[in-house]
Short mmCIF file of C-alpha atoms and ligand atoms in Angstrom, two decimals:
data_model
loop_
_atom_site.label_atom_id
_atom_site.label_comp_id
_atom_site.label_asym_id
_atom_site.label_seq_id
_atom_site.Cartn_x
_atom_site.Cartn_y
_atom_site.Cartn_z
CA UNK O 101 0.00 0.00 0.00
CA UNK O 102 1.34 3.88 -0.70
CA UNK O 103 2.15 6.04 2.16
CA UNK O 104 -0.67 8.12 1.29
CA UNK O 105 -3.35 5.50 0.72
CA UNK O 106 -4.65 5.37 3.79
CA UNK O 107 -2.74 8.24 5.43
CA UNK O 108 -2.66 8.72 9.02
CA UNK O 109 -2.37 12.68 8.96
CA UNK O 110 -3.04 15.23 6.62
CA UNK O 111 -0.49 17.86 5.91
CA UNK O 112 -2.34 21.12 5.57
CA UNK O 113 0.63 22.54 3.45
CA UNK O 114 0.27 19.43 0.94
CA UNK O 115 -2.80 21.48 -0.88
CA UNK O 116 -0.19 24.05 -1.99
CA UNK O 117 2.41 21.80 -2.84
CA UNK O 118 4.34 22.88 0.08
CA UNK O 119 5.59 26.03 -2.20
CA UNK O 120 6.16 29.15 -0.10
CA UNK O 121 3.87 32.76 -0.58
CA UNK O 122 5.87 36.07 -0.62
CA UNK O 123 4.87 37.99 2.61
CA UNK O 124 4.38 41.92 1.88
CA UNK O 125 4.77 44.88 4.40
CA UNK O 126 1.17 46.75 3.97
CA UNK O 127 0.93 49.31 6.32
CA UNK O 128 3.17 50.87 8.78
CA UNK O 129 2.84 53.43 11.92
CA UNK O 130 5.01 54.76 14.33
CA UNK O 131 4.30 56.79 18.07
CA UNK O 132 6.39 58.39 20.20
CA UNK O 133 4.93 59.84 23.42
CA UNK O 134 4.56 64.21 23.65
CA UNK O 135 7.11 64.83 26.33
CA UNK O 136 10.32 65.73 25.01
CA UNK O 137 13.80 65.70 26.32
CA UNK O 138 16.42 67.86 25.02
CA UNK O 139 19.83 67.79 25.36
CA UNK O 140 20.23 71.59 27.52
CA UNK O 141 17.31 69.39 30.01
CA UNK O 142 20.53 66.78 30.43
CA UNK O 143 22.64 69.55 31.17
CA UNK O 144 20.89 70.65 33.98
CA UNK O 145 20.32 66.88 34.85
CA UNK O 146 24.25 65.62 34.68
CA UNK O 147 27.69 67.12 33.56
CA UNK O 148 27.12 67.32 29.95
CA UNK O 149 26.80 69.64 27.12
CA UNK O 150 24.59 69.66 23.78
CA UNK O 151 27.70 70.07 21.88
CA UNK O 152 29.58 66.67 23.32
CA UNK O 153 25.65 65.20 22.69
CA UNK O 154 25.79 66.39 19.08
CA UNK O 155 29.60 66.15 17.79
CA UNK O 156 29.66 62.45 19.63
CA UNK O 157 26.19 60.99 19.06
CA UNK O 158 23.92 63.04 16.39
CA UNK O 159 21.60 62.97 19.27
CA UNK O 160 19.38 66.68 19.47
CA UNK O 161 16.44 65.32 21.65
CA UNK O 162 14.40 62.11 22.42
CA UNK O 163 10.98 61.63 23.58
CA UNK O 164 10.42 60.14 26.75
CA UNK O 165 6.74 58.07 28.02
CA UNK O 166 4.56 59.43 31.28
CA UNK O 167 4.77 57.59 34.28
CA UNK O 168 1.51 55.98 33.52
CA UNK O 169 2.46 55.20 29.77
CA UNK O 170 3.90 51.44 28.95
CA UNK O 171 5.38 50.02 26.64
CA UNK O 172 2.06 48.50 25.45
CA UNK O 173 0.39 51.81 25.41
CA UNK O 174 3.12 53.14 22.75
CA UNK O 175 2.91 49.53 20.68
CA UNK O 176 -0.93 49.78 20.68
CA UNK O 177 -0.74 53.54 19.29
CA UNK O 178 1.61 52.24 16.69
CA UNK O 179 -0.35 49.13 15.94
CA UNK O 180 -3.69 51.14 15.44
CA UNK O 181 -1.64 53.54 12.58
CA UNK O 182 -0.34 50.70 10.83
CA UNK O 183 -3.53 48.92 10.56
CA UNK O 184 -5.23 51.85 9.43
CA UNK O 185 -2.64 52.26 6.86
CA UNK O 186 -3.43 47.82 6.17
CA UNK O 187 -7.05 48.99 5.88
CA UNK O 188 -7.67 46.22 8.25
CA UNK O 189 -9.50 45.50 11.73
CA UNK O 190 -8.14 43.55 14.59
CA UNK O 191 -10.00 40.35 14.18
CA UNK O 192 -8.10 39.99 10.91
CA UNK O 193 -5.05 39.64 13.08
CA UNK O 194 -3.57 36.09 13.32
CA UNK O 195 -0.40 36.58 15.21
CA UNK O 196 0.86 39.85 17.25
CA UNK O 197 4.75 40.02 17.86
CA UNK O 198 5.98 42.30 20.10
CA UNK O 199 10.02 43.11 19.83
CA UNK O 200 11.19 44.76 23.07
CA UNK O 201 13.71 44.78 25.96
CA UNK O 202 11.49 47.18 28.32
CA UNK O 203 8.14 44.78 28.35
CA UNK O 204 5.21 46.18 30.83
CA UNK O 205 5.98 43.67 33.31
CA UNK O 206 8.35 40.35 33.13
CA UNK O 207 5.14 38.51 32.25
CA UNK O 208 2.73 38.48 30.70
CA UNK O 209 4.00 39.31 27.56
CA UNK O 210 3.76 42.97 25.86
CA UNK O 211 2.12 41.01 23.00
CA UNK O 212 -0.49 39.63 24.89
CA UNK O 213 -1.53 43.33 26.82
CA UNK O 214 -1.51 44.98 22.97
CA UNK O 215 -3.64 41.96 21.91
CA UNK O 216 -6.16 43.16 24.49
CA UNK O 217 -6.01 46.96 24.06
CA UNK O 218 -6.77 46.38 20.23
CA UNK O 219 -9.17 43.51 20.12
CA UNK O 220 -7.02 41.24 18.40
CA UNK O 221 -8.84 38.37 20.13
CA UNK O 222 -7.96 35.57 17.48
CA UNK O 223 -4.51 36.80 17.40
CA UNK O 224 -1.99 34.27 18.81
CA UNK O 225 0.67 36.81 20.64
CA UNK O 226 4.56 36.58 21.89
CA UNK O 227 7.07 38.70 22.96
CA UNK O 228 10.63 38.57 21.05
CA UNK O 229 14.04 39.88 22.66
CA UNK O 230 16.51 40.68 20.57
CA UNK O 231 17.55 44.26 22.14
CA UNK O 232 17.87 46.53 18.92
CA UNK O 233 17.81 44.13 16.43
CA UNK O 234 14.73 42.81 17.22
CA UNK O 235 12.24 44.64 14.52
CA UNK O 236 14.41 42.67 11.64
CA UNK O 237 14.22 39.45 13.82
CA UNK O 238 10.37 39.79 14.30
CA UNK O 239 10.19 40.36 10.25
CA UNK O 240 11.76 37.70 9.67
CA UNK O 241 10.11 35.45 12.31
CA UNK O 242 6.62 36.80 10.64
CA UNK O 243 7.30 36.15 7.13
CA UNK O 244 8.08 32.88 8.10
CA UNK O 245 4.65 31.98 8.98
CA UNK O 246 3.30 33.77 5.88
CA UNK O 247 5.19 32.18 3.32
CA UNK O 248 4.10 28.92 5.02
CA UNK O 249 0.83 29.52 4.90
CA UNK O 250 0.75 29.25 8.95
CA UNK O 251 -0.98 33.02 8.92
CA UNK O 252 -2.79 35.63 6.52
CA UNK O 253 -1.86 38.72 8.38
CA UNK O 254 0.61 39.21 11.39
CA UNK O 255 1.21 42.36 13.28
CA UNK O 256 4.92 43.05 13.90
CA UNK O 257 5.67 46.09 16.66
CA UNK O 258 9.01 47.21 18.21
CA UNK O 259 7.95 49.34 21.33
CA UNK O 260 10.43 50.87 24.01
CA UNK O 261 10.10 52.78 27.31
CA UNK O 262 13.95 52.65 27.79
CA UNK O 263 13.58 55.48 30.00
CA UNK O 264 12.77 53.03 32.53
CA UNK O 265 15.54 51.57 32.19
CA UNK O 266 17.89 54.03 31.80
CA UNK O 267 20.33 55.10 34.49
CA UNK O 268 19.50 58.58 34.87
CA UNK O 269 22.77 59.41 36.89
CA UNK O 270 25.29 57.81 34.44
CA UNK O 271 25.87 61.00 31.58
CA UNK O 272 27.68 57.48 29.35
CA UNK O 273 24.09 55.92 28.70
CA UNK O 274 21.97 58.60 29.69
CA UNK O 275 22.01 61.23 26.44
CA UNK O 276 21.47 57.95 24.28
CA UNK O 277 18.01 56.99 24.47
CA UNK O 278 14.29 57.28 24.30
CA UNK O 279 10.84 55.87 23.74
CA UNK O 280 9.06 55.32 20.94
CA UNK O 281 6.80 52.26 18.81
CA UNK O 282 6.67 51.05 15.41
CA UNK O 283 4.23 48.58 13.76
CA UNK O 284 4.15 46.53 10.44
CA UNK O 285 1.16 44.67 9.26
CA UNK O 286 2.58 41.77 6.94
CA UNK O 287 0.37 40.09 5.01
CA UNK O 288 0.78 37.85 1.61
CA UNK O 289 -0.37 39.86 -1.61
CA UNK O 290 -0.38 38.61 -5.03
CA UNK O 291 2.03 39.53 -7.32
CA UNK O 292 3.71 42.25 -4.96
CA UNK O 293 7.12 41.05 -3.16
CA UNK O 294 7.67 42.82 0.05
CA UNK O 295 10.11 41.19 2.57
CA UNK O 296 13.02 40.08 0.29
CA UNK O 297 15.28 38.23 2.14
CA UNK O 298 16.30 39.05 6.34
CA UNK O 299 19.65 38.03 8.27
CA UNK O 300 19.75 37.64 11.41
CA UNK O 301 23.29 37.01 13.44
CA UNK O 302 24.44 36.89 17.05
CA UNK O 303 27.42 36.19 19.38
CA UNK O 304 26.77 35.96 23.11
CA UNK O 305 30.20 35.69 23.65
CA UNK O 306 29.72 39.53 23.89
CA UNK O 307 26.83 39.92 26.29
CA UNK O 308 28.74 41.88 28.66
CA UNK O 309 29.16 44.74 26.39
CA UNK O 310 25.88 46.05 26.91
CA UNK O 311 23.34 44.48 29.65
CA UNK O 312 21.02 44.88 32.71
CA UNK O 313 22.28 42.40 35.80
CA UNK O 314 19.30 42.82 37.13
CA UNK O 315 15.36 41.93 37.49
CA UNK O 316 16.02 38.15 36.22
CA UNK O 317 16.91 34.73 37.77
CA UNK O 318 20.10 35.22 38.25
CA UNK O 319 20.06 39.09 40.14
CA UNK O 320 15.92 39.34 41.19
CA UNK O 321 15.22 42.44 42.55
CA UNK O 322 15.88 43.15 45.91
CA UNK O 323 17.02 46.22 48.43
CA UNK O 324 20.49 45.65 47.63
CA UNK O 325 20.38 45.10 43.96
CA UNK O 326 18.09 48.22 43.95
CA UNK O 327 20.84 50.28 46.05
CA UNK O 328 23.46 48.99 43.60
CA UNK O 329 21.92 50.80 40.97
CA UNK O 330 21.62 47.23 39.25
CA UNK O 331 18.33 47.22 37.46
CA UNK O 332 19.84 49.87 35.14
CA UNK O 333 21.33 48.65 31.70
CA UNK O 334 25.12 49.25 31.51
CA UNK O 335 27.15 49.53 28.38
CA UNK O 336 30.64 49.76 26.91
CA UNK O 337 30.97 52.53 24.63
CA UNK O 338 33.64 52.02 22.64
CA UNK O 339 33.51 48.46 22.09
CA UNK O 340 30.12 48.68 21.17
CA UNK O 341 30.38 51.04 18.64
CA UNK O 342 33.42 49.18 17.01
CA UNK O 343 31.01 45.94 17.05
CA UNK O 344 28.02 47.76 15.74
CA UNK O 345 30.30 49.05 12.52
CA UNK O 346 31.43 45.71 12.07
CA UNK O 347 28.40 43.68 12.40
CA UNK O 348 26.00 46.20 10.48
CA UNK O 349 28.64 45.88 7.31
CA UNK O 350 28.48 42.19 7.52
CA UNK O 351 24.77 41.73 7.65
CA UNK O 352 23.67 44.84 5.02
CA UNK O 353 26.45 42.65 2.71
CA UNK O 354 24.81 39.56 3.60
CA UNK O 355 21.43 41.03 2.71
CA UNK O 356 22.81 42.52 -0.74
CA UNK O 357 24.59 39.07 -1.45
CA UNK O 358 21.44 37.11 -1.10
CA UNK O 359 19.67 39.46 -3.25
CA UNK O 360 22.13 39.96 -6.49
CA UNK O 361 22.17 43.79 -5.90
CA UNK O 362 25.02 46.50 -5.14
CA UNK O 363 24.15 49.40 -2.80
CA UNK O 364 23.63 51.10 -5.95
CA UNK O 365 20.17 49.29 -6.26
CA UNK O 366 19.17 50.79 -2.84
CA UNK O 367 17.38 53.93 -2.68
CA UNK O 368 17.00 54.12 0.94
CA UNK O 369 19.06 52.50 3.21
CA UNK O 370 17.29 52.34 6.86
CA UNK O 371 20.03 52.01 9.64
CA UNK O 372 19.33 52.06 13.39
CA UNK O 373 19.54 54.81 15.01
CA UNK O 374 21.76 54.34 17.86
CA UNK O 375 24.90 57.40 16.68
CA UNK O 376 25.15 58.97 13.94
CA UNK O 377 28.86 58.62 13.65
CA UNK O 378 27.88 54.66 13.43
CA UNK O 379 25.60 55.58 10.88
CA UNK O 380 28.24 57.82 8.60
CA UNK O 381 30.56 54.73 9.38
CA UNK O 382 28.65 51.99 8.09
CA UNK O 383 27.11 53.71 5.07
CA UNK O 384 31.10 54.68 3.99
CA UNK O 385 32.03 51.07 4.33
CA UNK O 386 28.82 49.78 2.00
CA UNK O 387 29.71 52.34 -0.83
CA UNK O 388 26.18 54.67 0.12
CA UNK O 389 26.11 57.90 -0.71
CA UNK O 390 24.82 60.00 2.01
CA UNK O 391 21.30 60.61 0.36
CA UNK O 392 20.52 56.80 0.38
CA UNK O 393 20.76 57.42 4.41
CA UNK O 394 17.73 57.69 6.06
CA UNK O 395 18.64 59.70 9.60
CA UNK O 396 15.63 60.49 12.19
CA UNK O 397 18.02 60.21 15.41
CA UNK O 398 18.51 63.53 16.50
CA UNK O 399 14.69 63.52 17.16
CA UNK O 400 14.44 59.97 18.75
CA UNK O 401 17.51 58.91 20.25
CA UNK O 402 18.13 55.55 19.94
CA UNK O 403 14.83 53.81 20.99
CA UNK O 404 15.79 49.88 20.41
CA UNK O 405 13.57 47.85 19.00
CA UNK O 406 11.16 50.56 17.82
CA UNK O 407 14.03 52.75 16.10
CA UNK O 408 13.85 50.99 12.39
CA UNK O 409 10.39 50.61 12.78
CA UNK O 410 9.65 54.30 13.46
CA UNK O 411 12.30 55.11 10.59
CA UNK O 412 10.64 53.02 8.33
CA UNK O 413 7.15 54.60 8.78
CA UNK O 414 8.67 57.92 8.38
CA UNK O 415 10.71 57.01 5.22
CA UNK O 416 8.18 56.35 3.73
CA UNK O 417 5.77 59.00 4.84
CA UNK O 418 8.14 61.56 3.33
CA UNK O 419 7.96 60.40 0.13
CA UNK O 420 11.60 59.25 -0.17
CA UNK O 421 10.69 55.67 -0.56
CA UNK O 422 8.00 54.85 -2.80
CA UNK O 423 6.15 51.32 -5.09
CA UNK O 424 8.74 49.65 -6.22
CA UNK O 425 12.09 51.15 -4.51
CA UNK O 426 14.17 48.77 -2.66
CA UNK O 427 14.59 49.25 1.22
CA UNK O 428 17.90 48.04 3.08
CA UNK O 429 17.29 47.95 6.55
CA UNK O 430 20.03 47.11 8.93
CA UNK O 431 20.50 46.62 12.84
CA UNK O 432 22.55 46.11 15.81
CA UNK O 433 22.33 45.57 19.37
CA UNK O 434 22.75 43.68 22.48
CA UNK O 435 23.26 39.94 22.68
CA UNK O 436 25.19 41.22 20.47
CA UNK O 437 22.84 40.69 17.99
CA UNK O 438 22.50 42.31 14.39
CA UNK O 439 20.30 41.85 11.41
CA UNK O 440 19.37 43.24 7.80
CA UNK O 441 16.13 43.41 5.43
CA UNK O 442 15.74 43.54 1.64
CA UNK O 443 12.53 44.74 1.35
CA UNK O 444 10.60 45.83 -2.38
CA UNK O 445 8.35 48.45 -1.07
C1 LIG S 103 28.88 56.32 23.99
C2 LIG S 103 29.64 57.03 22.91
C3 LIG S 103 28.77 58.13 22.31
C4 LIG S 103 30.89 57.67 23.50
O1 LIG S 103 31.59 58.31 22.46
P1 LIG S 103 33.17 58.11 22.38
O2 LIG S 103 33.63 58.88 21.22
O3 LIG S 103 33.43 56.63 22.39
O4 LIG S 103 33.59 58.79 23.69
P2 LIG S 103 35.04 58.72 24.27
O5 LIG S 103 35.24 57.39 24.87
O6 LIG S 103 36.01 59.23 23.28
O7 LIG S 103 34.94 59.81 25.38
C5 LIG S 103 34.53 59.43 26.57
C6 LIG S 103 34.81 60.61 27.48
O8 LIG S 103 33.68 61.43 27.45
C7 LIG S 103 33.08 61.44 28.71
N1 LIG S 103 31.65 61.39 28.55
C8 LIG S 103 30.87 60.31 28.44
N2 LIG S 103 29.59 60.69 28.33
C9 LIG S 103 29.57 62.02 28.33
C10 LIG S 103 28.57 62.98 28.26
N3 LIG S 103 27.27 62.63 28.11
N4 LIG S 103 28.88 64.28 28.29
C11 LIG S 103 30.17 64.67 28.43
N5 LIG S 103 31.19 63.80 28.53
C12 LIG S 103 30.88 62.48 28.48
C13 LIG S 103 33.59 60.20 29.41
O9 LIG S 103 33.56 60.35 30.81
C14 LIG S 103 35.00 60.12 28.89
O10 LIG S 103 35.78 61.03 29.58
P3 LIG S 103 37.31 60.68 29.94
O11 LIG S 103 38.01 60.55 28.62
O12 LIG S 103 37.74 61.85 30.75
O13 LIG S 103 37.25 59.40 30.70
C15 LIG S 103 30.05 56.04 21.78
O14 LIG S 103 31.07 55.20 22.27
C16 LIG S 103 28.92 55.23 21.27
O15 LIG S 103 28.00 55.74 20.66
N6 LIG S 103 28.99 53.89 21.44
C17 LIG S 103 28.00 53.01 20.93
C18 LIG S 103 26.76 53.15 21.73
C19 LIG S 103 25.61 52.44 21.13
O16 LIG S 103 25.33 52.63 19.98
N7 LIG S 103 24.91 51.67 21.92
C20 LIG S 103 23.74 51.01 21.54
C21 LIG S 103 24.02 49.92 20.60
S1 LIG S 103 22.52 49.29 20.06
#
């Protein structure tokens, strides 16, 4: 007798010949809270000045969340602007991903609060930590299940209220970041390509260089740890910066490689925005001329997980990328971890 005589499962992929869909990007949205921080507010806050801000970092101002705004409110606010932009409601949602380092609470996850807030209720919904690089890790993760066929439409958000996390007595860290969201409603659509190809790297060997001892298993919180000024995240500068050039080349060349284009080919490239001298650095080293760039971090900060996502949305809200231009998106952060996106828009 065949295997498939009499067959004791059924493969719901075996209808489409197992062949894979293309997954498209079809809307996007991006929030950052009202309150804004500039960088003569750090001066009166540590020893600092807007010019070492500026000449070392690009940075001009970031927005930071009210004490009774979350991550999930800022993810939800995103989520609603990109679905708008989809044209779609919530119960059209299959799967909610949430990329973030500063989730509401240590459980549940982000993902399963913003499910809630927008009415996703048939919407499967994780949480995905992957520090900076975790919008191109959540892409990928997403187009995964719509090539497969797993999901129609999945809602992809990177959301950050690193000011609660941020040490606001240490002027290293303190000028860097901010809060913000950014959403992407993937979805398949005939004939259209979207997500071209994603990379995603990492090497924990280097997890000291930028990190938060505590608040899990190993350091819980407690009056010490609290005193010790431990539930703040904690970087090394310069050997993060060297990484992030390193790693961003790589991937963006990895990206390209996969893809049988030169920079050339790109007409925006979408970097995150952690320093702008990172930025200048890694677009020298792929060959891009400086109006392929797209640069939104003197506004922003860097705001992790959200800061390619807001980019994106305002990329493309200016006008600079339009139907048919290619998109190279590419990321860095802790772990280390790094990433980069092909994307047809
Ligand atoms: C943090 C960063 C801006 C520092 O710039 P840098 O050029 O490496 O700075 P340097 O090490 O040359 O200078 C440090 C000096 O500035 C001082 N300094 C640090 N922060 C300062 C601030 N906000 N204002 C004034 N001085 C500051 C330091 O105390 C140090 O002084 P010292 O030389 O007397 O010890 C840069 O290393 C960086 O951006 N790194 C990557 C960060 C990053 O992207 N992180 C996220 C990855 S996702």
């Amino acid at each position: 007798m065949s295997p498939t005589a009499n067959p004791k499962f059924k493969n719901p992929r075996a209808k489409f010949n197992f062949q894979g869909r293309t997954c498209s990007i079809t809307g996007v949205g991006s929030f950052v809270p009202p309150k804004v921080l500039t960088n003569s507010d750090l001066e009166k806050m540590v020893e600092t000045s807007d010019e070492w801000i500026t000449s070392r970092t690009g940075i001009k101002e970031r927005h930071i969340a009210a004490k009774d705004e979350f991550t999930s409110d800022l993810a939800t606010r995103a989520a609603q602007r990109a679905m708008h932009q989809a044209g779609i409601t919530a119960d059209k949602i299959d799967l909610i991903i949430v990329a973030t380092i500063t989730p509401d609470m240590p459980f549940p996850s982000t993902a399963c609060l913003v499910q809630r807030k927008i009415g996703a209720h048939r919407a499967a919904a994780f949480d995905l930590e992957a520090a900076c690089s975790g919008f191109i890790y959540a892409l990928e993760i997403a187009q995964q299940f719509i090539m497969s066929r797993t999901y129609d439409t999945v809602l992809v958000i990177g959301a950050e209220k690193l000011s609660s996390i941020v040490d606001w007595k240490d002027r290293n860290t303190c000028v860097l970041f901010g809060d913000g969201a950014g959403a992407a409603v993937l979805q398949n659509r005939p004939n259209a390509h979207g997500l071209l190809t994603a990379v995603m790297g990492a090497d924990g060997e280097k997890a000291d260089l930028l990190f938060m001892p505590g608040g899990g298993s190993r350091c819980p919180a407690t009056a010490e740890s609290v005193a010790s000024r431990l539930h703040y995240l904690r970087m090394e500068g310069k050997e993060t910066f060297k990484n992030a050039v390193q790693a961003m080349q790589t991937a963006a060349t990895e990206a390209l490689r996969r893809c049988e284009i030169d920079i050339t080919r790109i007409k925006c490239v979408i970097p995150h925005q952690a320093n702008r001298r990172i930025i200048d650095a890694v677009g020298e080293r792929l060959g891009a001329k400086p109006e392929q760039l797209f640069v939104n971090l003197h506004k922003y900060g860097n705001t992790s997980a959200a800061s390619v996502a807001i980019a994106l949305d305002e990329a493309v809200a200016s006008g600079m990328v339009r139907q048919g231009d290619l998109i190279l998106m590419v990321v860095f952060g802790a772990g280390l971890t790094w990433g980069a996106a092909v994307i047809e828009w």
